[in-house]
C-alpha positions as a LaTeX table, in Angstrom:
\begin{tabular}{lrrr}
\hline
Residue & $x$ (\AA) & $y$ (\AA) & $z$ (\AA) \\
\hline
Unk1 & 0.00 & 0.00 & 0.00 \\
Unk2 & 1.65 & 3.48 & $-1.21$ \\
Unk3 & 1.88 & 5.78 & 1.28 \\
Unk4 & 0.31 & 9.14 & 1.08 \\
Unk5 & 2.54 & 12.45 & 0.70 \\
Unk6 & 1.30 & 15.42 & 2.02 \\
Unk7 & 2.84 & 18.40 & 0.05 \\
Unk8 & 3.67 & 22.20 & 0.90 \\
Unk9 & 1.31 & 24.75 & $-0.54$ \\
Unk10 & 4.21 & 26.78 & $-2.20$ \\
Unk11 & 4.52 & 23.36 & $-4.43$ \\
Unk12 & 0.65 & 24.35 & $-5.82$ \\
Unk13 & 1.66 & 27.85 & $-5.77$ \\
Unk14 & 2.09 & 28.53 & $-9.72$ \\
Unk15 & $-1.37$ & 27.02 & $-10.43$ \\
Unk16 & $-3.25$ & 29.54 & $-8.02$ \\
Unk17 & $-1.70$ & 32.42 & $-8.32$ \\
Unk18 & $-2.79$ & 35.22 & $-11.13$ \\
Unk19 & 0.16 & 36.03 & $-13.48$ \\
Unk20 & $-0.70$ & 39.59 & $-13.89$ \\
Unk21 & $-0.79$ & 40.65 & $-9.75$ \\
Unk22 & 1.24 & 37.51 & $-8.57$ \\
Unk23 & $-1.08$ & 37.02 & $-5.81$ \\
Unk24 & $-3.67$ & 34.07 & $-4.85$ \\
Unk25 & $-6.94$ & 34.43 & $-7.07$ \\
Unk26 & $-9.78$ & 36.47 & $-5.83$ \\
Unk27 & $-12.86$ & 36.03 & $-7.98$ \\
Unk28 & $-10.91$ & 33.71 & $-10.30$ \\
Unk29 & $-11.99$ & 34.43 & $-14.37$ \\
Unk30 & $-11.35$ & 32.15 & $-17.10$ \\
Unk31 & $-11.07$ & 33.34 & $-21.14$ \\
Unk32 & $-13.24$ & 30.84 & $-22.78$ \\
Unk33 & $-10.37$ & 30.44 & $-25.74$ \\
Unk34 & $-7.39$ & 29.53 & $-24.28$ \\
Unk35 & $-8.58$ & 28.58 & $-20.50$ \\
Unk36 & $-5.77$ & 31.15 & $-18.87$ \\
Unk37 & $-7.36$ & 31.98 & $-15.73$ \\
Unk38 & $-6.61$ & 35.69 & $-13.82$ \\
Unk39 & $-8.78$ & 37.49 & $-11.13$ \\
Unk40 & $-11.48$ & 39.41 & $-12.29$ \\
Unk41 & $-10.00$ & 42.83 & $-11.55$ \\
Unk42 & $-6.91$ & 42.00 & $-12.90$ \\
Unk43 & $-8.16$ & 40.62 & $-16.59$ \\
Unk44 & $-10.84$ & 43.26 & $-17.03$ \\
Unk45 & $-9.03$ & 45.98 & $-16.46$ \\
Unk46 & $-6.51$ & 44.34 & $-18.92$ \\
Unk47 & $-8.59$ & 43.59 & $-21.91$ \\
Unk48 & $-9.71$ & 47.09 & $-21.37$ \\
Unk49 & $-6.30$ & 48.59 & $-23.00$ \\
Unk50 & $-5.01$ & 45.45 & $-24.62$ \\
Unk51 & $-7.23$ & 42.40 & $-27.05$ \\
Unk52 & $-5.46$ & 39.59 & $-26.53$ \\
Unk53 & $-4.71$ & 36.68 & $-22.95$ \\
Unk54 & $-1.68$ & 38.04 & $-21.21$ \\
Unk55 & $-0.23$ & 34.68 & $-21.60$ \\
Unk56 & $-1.22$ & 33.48 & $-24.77$ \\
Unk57 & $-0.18$ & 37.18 & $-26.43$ \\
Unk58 & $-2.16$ & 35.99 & $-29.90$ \\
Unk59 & $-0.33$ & 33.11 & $-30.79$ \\
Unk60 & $-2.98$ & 32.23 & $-33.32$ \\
Unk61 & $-6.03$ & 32.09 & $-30.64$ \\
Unk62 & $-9.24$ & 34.48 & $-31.04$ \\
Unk63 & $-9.01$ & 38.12 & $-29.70$ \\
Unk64 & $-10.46$ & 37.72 & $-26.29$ \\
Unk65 & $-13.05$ & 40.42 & $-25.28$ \\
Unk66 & $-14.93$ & 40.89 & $-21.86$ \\
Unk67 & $-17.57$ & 38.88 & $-23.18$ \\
Unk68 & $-15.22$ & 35.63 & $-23.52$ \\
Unk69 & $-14.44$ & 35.24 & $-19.72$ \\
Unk70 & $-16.23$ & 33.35 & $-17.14$ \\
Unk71 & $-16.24$ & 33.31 & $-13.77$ \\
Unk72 & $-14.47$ & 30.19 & $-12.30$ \\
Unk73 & $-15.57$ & 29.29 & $-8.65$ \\
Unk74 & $-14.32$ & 26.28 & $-8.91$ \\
Unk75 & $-11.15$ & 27.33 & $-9.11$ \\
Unk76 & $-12.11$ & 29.89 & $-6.54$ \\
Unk77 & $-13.47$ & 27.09 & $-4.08$ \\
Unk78 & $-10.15$ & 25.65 & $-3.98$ \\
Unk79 & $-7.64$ & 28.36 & $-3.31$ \\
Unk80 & $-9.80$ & 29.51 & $-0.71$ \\
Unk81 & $-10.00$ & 25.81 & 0.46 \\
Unk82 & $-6.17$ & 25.30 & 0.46 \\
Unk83 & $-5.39$ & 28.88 & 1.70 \\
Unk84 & $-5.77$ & 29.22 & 5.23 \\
Unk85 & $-7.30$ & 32.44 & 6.23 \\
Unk86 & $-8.34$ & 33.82 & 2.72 \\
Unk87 & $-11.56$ & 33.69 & 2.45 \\
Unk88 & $-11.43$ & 35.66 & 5.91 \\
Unk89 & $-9.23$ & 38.07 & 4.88 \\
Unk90 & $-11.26$ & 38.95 & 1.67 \\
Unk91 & $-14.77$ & 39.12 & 2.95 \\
Unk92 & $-12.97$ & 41.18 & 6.05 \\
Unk93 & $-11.59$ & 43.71 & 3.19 \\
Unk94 & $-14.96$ & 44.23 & 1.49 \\
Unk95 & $-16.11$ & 44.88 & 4.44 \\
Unk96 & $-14.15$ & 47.61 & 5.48 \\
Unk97 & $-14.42$ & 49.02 & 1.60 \\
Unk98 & $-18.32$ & 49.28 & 1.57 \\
Unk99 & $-17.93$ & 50.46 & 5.38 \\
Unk100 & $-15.57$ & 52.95 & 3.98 \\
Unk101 & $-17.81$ & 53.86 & 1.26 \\
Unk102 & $-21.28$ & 54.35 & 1.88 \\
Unk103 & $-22.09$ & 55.33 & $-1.79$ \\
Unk104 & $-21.05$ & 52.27 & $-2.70$ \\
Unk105 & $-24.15$ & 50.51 & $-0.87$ \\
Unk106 & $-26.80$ & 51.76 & $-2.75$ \\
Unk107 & $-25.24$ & 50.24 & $-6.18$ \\
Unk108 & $-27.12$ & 46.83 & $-7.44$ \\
Unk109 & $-24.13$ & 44.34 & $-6.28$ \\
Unk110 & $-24.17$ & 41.06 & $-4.33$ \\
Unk111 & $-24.16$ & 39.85 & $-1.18$ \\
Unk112 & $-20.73$ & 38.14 & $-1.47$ \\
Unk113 & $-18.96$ & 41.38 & $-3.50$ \\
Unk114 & $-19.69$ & 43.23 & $-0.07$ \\
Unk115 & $-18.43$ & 40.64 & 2.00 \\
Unk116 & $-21.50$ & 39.76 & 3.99 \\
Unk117 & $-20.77$ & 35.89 & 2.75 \\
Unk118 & $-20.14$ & 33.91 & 5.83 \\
Unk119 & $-17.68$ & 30.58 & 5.53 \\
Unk120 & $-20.49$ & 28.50 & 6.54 \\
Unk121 & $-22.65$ & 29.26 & 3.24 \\
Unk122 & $-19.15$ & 28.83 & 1.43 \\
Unk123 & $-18.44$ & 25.56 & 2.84 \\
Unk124 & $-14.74$ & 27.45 & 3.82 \\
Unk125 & $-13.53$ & 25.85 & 6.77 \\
Unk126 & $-10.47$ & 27.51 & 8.82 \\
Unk127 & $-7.69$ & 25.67 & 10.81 \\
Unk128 & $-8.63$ & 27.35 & 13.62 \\
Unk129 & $-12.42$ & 27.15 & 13.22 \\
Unk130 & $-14.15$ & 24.85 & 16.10 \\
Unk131 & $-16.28$ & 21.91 & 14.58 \\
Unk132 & $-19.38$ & 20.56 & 16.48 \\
Unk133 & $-19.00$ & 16.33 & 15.93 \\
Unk134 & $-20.99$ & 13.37 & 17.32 \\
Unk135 & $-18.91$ & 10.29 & 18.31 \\
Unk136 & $-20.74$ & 6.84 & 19.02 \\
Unk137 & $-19.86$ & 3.05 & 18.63 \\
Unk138 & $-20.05$ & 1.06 & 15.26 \\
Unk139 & $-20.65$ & $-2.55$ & 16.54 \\
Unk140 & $-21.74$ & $-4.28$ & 13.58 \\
Unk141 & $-18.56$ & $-6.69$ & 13.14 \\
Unk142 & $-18.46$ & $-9.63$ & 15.11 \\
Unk143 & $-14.93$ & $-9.13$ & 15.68 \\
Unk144 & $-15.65$ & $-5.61$ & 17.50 \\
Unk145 & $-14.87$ & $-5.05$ & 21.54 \\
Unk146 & $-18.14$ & $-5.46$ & 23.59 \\
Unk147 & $-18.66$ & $-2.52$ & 25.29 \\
Unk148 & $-22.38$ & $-2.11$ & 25.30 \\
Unk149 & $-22.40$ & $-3.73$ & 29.02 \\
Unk150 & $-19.44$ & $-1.17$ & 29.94 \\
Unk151 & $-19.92$ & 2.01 & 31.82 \\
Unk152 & $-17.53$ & 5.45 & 32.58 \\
Unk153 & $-16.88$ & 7.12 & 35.46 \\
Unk154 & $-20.29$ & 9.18 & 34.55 \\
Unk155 & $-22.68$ & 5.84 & 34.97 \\
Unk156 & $-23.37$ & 6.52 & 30.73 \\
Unk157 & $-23.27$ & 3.87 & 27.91 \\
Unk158 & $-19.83$ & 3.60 & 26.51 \\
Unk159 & $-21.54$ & 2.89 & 22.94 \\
Unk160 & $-23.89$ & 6.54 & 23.26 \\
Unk161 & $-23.46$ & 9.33 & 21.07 \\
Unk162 & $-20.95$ & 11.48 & 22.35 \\
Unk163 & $-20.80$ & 15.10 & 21.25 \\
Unk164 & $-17.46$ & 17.08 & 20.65 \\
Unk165 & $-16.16$ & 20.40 & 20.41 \\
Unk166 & $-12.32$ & 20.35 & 18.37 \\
Unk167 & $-10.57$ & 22.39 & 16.06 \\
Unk168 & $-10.61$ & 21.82 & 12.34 \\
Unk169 & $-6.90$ & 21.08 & 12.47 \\
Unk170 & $-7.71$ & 17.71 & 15.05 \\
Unk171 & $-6.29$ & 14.62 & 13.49 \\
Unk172 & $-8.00$ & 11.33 & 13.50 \\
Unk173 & $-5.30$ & 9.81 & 15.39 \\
Unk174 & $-5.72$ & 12.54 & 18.36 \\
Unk175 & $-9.24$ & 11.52 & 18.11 \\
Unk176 & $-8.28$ & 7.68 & 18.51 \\
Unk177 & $-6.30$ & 9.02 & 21.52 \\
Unk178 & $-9.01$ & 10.45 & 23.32 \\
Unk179 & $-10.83$ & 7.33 & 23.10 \\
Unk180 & $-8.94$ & 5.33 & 23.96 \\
Unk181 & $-8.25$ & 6.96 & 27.26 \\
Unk182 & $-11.60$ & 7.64 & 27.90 \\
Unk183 & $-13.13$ & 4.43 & 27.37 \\
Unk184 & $-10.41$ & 2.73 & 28.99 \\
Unk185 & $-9.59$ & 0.84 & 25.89 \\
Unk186 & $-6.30$ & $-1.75$ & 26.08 \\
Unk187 & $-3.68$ & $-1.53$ & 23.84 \\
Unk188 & $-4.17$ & $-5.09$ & 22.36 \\
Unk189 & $-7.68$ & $-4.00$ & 20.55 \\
Unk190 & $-7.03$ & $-1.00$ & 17.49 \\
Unk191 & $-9.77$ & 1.81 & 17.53 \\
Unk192 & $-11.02$ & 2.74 & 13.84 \\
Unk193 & $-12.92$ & 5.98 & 12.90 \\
Unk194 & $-15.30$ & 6.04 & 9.90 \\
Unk195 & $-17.46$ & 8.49 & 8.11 \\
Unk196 & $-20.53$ & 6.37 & 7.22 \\
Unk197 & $-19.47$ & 3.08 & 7.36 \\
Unk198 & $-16.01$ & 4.17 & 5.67 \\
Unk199 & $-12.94$ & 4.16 & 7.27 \\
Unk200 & $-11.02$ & 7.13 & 7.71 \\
Unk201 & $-7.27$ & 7.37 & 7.24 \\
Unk202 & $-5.03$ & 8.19 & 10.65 \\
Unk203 & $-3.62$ & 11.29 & 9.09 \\
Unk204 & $-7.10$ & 12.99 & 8.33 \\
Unk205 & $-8.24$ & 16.41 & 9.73 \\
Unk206 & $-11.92$ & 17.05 & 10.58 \\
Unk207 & $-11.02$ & 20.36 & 8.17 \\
Unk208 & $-10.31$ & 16.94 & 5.73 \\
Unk209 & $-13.06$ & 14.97 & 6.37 \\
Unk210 & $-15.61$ & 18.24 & 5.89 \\
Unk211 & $-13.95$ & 18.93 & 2.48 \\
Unk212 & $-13.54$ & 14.99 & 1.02 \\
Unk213 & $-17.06$ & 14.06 & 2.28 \\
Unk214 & $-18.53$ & 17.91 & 1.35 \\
Unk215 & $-20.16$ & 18.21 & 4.81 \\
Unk216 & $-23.12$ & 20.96 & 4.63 \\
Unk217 & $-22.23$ & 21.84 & 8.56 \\
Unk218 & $-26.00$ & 21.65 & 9.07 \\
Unk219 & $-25.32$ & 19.21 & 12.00 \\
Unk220 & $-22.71$ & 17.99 & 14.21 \\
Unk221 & $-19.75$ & 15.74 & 12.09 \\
Unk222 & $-21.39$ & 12.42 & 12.26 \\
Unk223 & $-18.69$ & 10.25 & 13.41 \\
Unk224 & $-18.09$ & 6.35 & 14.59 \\
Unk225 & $-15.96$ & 4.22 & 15.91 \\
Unk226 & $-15.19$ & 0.24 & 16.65 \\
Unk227 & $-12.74$ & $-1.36$ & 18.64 \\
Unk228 & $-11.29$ & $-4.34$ & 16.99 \\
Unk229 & $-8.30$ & $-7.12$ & 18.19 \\
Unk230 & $-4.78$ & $-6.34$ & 16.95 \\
Unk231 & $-3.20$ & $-8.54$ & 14.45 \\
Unk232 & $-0.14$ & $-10.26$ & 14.82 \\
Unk233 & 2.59 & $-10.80$ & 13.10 \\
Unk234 & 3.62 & $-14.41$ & 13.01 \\
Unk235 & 7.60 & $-14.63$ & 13.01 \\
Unk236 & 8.89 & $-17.49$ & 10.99 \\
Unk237 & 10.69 & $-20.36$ & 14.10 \\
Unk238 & 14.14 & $-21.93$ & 13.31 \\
Unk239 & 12.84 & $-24.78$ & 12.36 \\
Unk240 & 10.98 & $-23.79$ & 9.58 \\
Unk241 & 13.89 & $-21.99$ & 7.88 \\
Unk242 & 15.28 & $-23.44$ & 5.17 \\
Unk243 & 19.10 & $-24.71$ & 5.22 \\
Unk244 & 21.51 & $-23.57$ & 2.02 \\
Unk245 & 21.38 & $-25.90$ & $-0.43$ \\
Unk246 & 24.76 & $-27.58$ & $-1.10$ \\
Unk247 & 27.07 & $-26.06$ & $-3.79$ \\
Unk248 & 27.19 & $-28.17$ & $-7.24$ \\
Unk249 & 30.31 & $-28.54$ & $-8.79$ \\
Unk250 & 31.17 & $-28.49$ & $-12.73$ \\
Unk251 & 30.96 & $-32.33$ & $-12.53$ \\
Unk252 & 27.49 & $-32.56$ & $-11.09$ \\
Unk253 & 28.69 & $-33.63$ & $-7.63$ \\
Unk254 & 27.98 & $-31.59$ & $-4.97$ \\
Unk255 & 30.15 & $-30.42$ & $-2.14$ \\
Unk256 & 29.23 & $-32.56$ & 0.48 \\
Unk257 & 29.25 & $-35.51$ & $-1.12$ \\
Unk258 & 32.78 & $-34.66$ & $-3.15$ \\
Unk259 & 34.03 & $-34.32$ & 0.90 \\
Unk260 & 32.46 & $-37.38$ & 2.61 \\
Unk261 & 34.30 & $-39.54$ & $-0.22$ \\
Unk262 & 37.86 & $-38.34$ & 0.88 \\
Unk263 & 39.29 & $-40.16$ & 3.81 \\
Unk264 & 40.08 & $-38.28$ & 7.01 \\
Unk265 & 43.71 & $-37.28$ & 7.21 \\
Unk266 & 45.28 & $-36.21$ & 10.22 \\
Unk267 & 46.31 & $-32.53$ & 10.37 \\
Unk268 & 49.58 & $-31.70$ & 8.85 \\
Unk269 & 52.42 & $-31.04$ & 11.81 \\
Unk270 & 54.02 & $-27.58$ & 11.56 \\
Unk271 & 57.22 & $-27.35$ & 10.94 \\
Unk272 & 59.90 & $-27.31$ & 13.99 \\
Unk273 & 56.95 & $-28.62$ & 16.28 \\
Unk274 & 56.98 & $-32.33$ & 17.26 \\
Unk275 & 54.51 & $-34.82$ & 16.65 \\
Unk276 & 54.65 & $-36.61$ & 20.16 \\
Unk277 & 52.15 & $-35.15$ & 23.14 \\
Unk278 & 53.68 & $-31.98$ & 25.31 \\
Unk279 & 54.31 & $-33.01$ & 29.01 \\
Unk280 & 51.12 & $-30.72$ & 29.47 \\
Unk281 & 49.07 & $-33.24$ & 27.15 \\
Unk282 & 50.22 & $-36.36$ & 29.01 \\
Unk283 & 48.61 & $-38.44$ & 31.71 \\
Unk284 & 49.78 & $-36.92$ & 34.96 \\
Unk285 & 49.14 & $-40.73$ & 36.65 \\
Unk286 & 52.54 & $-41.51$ & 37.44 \\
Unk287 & 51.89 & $-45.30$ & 36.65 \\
Unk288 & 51.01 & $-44.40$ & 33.35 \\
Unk289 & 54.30 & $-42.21$ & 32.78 \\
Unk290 & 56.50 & $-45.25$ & 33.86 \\
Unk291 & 54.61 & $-47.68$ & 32.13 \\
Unk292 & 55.09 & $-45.52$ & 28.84 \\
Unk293 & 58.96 & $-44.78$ & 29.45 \\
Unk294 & 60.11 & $-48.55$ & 29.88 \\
Unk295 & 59.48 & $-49.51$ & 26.51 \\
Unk296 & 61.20 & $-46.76$ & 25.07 \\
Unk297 & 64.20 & $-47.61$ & 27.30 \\
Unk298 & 63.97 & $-51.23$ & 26.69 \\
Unk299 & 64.21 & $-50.31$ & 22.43 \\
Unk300 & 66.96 & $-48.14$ & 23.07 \\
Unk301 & 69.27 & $-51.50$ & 25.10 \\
Unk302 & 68.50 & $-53.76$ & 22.17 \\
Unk303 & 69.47 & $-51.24$ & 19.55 \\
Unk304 & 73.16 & $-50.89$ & 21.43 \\
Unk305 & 73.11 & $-54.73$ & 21.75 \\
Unk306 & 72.44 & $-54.62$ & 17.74 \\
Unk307 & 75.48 & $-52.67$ & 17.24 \\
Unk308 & 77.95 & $-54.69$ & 19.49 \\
Unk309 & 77.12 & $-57.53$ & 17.53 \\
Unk310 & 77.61 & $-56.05$ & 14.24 \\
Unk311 & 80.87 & $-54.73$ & 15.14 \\
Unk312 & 82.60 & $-58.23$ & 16.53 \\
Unk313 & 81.09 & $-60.25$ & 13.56 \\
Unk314 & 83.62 & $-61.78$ & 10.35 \\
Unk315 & 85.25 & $-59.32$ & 8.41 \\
Unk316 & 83.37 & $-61.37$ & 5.34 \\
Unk317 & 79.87 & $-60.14$ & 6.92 \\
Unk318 & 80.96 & $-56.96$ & 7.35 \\
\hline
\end{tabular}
């Protein structure tokens, strides 16, 4: 399973910021043509002195007028979405402007151009926006943790709805955290968090889980859990791993057998050392010693005898 990356906004930069003010896109505009996209301000007050996209420059596309562009919320929705605090920001701006300007009131323009569009109608959740979420037990696997019978400190159901106030920016992991602890959950069962019967990934913010499952906040988060035994990992034993195979040689005997055909020589004697056993090797029964030294002198009388007898024989033997 690939893992997923989570990447820096300044990587998405050059696809949501306008080339003609180099800043994020406020009511972003697409030319119908070429599909170069600019903030509103920015390409109508362009095709006002020039007739062609500031990126395309005519290269063989129609003139664009103000009649070829389109507004693009899409677009809009997500720089807002990925840029923390814009939507804010902008809405605080036209506020102050029309504030600023009272004339400006009485002209025909809408709600949203005077910044009286709150996040909630924009789906535009903030990091540090709180998030109203209801937390209650998923027990429809057989495997799951029986905690129906259980009670808290508080005398309530550990399987009723529970209902939550935490920041956008909450992980699902922190969320795993606090359940654990409060239902008293061992380590040896895993706690899983879905969004209608789906499982949610460990690494998910509630901002995440409002945006991927396009939550209307028209209610608490509907959230569940389920506490399920731990898996684990069965480590191969010693006696199921296999031995290495014996090397083959060019003649299509293998190793071992090429060695259990040879006879067992002793090992070779270094040179200058002496074959017989050290007096450290020996027997220290003195029995033994005396019985081994007799013989030796015994061989060493007849080989003297053997000379004395050679030397007396006939000169014609000699």
């Amino acid at each position: 399973m690939h893992k997923t990356k989570r990447i820096k906004i300044t990587d998405l930069n050059p696809n949501l910021i306008c080339p003609l003010c180099v800043g994020y896109f406020i009511d972003a505009t697409t030319i119908v043509e070429c599909l170069h996209s600019y903030c509103k301000s920015c390409i109508v007050s362009f095709l006002e002195r020039n007739n062609y996209c500031p990126q395309c420059e005519g290269q063989g596309q129609k003139t664009p007028t103000q009649l070829s562009i389109r507004p693009d919320q899409a677009l809009q929705d997500i720089v807002y979405k990925l840029v923390p605090g814009l939507f804010k920001d902008e809405m605080k701006r036209r506020r102050d402007f029309y504030a600023g300007h009272p004339a400006a009131n009485g002209l025909d323009t809408l709600n949203g151009e005077r910044g009286g569009v709150r996040e909630q109608e924009r789906s535009i959740i903030a990091e540090d926006e709180i998030i109203s979420l209801s937390i209650q037990f998923h027990g429809k696997s057989g495997n799951d943790l029986k905690t129906s019978d259980t009670k808290d400190s508080d005398g309530e159901l550990t399987n009723s709805k529970r209902f939550l106030r935490c920041p956008a920016a909450m992980t699902v992991t922190h969320l795993v955290k606090f359940l654990r602890s409060k239902m008293d959950i061992p380590s040896t069962y895993r706690i899983e968090v879905l969004y209608e019967d789906e499982l949610l990934k460990d690494y998910y913010t509630l901002m995440d889980i409002a945006y991927i499952y396009t939550w209307r906040q028209n209610g608490p988060l509907p959230l569940q859990y389920r506490v399920q035994p731990t898996c684990k990992r069965h480590r191969p034993s010693s006696s199921s791993v296999l031995s290495p195979l014996p090397l083959a040689h060019s003649d299509g005997v293998s190793e071992s057998d090429s060695l259990s055909d040879k006879p067992l020589s002793p090992p070779a004697t270094p040179p200058g050392q002496s074959s017989l056993p050290t007096p450290a090797q020996s027997n220290p029964s003195p029995a033994h010693n005396s019985a081994q030294v007799r013989p030796l002198a015994n061989t060493a009388r007849n080989n003297n005898n053997n000379q004395k007898n050679c030397s007396h024989g006939p000169a014609g033997d000699v």
